[in-house]
Coordinates of C-alpha atoms in Angstrom, one line a residue:
M1 CA 8.0 55.8 5.0
K2 CA 4.6 57.1 6.7
K3 CA 2.7 55.8 3.7
N4 CA 4.5 52.5 3.9
V5 CA 3.9 52.4 8.3
W6 CA 0.3 53.4 7.5
L7 CA -0.3 50.7 4.3
F8 CA 1.7 48.1 7.0
S9 CA -0.9 49.0 9.7
L10 CA -3.6 48.5 7.3
L11 CA -2.8 45.3 6.2
L12 CA -2.1 43.9 9.5
F13 CA -5.7 45.2 10.8
T14 CA -7.1 43.5 7.7
L15 CA -5.4 40.0 8.7
I16 CA -6.6 40.4 11.8
L17 CA -9.6 41.3 11.8
S18 CA -10.3 38.1 8.3
G19 CA -9.0 35.7 11.3
C20 CA -11.6 36.9 14.3
G21 CA -13.9 36.4 11.8
Q22 CA -13.8 32.7 10.6
S23 CA -17.1 30.8 9.6
I24 CA -18.2 27.7 8.3
Q25 CA -18.3 27.7 4.9
D26 CA -21.5 26.8 3.0
P27 CA -23.3 25.6 5.9
L28 CA -26.2 23.9 5.5
N29 CA -28.5 25.1 8.2
W30 CA -30.5 22.3 9.2
E31 CA -32.7 22.1 12.1
L32 CA -33.5 19.2 13.9
E33 CA -36.6 18.9 15.4
E34 CA -37.0 17.4 19.5
F35 CA -35.9 13.7 19.8
T36 CA -35.6 11.6 22.5
F37 CA -33.8 7.7 22.1
T38 CA -32.3 5.0 24.0
N39 CA -27.9 5.2 24.1
Q40 CA -25.5 2.0 24.6
E41 CA -26.2 2.8 28.6
N42 CA -29.7 2.5 28.2
E43 CA -30.2 6.1 29.1
Q44 CA -32.5 8.6 27.4
I45 CA -30.3 10.9 25.2
G46 CA -32.4 13.7 23.3
L47 CA -31.5 16.9 21.4
A48 CA -32.0 18.8 24.3
D49 CA -29.1 16.9 25.7
L50 CA -26.9 17.9 23.7
K51 CA -27.7 21.4 23.2
G52 CA -24.5 23.6 23.9
E53 CA -22.2 20.4 22.4
V54 CA -20.7 20.0 19.1
W55 CA -21.1 16.7 17.9
L56 CA -21.0 14.9 14.8
A57 CA -24.0 12.5 13.7
D58 CA -23.6 9.3 11.2
F59 CA -26.2 6.3 10.9
V60 CA -24.7 3.0 10.9
F61 CA -26.0 -0.7 12.1
T62 CA -24.4 -3.7 13.4
N63 CA -24.6 -6.6 11.3
C64 CA -23.9 -4.1 8.6
T65 CA -21.2 -6.4 6.2
T66 CA -20.7 -3.3 4.0
V67 CA -20.2 0.6 4.3
C68 CA -20.4 0.6 8.5
L69 CA -16.8 -1.0 9.3
P70 CA -15.4 1.8 7.8
M71 CA -17.3 4.1 8.8
M72 CA -16.8 3.5 12.6
A73 CA -13.2 3.2 11.8
N74 CA -12.9 6.3 10.7
M75 CA -14.8 7.3 13.4
T76 CA -13.4 5.8 16.4
D77 CA -10.0 7.6 14.3
L78 CA -12.0 10.8 14.1
Q79 CA -12.4 10.8 18.2
E80 CA -9.2 9.7 19.2
Q81 CA -7.6 12.7 17.1
L82 CA -10.2 15.3 18.3
K83 CA -8.9 14.1 22.1
Q84 CA -5.3 14.6 20.8
E85 CA -6.8 18.4 19.3
G86 CA -7.9 18.8 23.4
L87 CA -11.5 19.3 21.5
D88 CA -14.5 18.2 23.1
V89 CA -17.1 16.7 20.6
K90 CA -19.5 14.5 21.4
I91 CA -20.7 11.2 18.7
V92 CA -24.3 10.3 18.0
S93 CA -24.9 6.9 16.3
F94 CA -28.4 6.0 15.4
T95 CA -28.8 2.5 14.3
A96 CA -30.5 2.0 10.8
D97 CA -32.0 -1.6 12.4
P98 CA -33.3 -0.8 15.3
A99 CA -35.1 -4.0 16.0
F100 CA -32.7 -5.5 16.6
D101 CA -29.9 -3.3 17.6
T102 CA -30.1 -3.4 21.9
P103 CA -28.3 -0.9 23.5
E104 CA -26.4 -4.1 25.1
V105 CA -25.9 -4.6 21.1
L106 CA -24.4 -1.8 20.6
K107 CA -22.3 -1.2 22.8
S108 CA -20.7 -4.3 22.7
Y109 CA -20.2 -3.2 19.1
A110 CA -18.4 0.2 19.8
Q111 CA -16.9 -1.6 22.3
N112 CA -15.1 -3.7 19.5
Y113 CA -14.4 -0.5 17.6
G114 CA -11.9 1.1 21.0
A115 CA -14.8 3.5 21.2
D116 CA -14.6 6.2 23.9
L117 CA -18.1 5.7 25.2
T118 CA -18.4 8.2 27.4
S119 CA -18.3 11.0 24.2
W120 CA -20.5 8.6 22.4
H121 CA -24.3 7.3 21.6
L122 CA -25.6 5.1 19.8
L123 CA -28.8 5.2 19.6
T124 CA -31.6 3.3 19.5
G125 CA -35.0 2.7 21.3
Y126 CA -37.2 3.5 18.0
S127 CA -39.2 1.8 15.3
S128 CA -37.7 1.6 11.9
E129 CA -40.1 4.2 10.4
T130 CA -39.6 6.1 13.0
I131 CA -35.5 6.7 12.4
D132 CA -36.1 6.3 8.3
K133 CA -38.6 9.5 8.6
F134 CA -36.3 11.2 11.0
A135 CA -33.7 11.0 9.1
I136 CA -35.0 12.1 5.5
E137 CA -36.4 14.9 7.4
N138 CA -34.0 16.0 9.5
F139 CA -30.3 15.1 8.0
K140 CA -31.7 14.4 4.6
T141 CA -30.6 11.0 4.1
I142 CA -31.6 7.8 4.2
A143 CA -31.8 5.0 7.2
R144 CA -34.3 2.6 5.8
K145 CA -33.8 -1.4 7.0
P146 CA -36.9 -3.2 4.1
E147 CA -39.0 -5.8 5.9
D148 CA -37.5 -9.0 4.1
Q149 CA -33.7 -8.3 4.2
D150 CA -31.2 -8.6 6.8
Q151 CA -29.0 -4.8 5.5
A152 CA -30.5 -2.2 6.1
M153 CA -30.1 1.4 3.7
H154 CA -28.0 4.4 5.5
G155 CA -26.6 7.2 3.8
T156 CA -22.5 7.4 4.6
S157 CA -22.1 10.8 5.8
F158 CA -20.9 12.4 9.1
F159 CA -22.7 15.5 10.1
L160 CA -21.1 18.0 12.2
V161 CA -24.1 19.8 14.3
D162 CA -23.5 23.0 16.3
Q163 CA -24.0 24.3 20.0
N164 CA -28.3 24.9 19.2
G165 CA -28.4 21.8 17.4
V166 CA -28.5 22.7 13.6
V167 CA -26.6 20.5 11.2
M168 CA -23.7 22.6 9.4
K169 CA -22.0 20.4 7.3
D170 CA -22.1 16.7 6.0
Y171 CA -18.5 14.8 4.8
N172 CA -17.9 11.7 3.5
G173 CA -17.5 9.0 6.1
L174 CA -16.8 6.1 3.8
K175 CA -13.0 8.7 3.8
P176 CA -13.5 12.0 5.9
P177 CA -11.3 15.0 5.2
V178 CA -10.4 15.2 9.0
D179 CA -8.4 18.4 8.8
D180 CA -11.4 19.9 7.3
I181 CA -13.9 18.6 10.6
I182 CA -11.2 19.4 12.8
S183 CA -10.5 22.9 11.6
D184 CA -15.0 23.7 11.4
I185 CA -15.3 22.2 14.7
K186 CA -12.7 25.0 15.6
I187 CA -14.5 27.4 14.0
L188 CA -17.9 26.5 16.0
A189 CA -16.1 26.1 19.5
A190 CA -14.5 29.2 19.1
E191 CA -18.4 30.8 18.8
E192 CA -19.2 29.4 22.8

């Protein structure tokens, strides 16, 4: 009888410890470089402003006729689900077409999707060369607008960034695994 109580206690203790030590599975650990760009309110937003926050990032542009439409709809839906879960998560969308996407254009675009702009920054105010280099070096993705085309090329991932400005995970932005994203955000939020 004492042996069974001891085994049960050991098992219970092990389960409690394993629940406390959750961490992101296979983190990317890509440190972001400092940046400061202009959001849809004509405010300067940079990495320093996002320190201490868990945030999601993606690359889109307003004249996109293909992947941006489902990506924006998916991110808006995800934003709503995060609110329902009581999770305070910022969203940062970098435009891949900064020459066209002014703050005003970005604001109107996001409003058409019903985005809550109190926690969503749509960024512009840089050159096409700057965002392409920034995307490759920091998010390992492209954000390139060929000069002779009206469509930009960009990745379709959603990126999870921790409170220290480190990219922890990337997810398919066309079919986001919402439960996994929420679970990973909860893990990061618990580490605060």
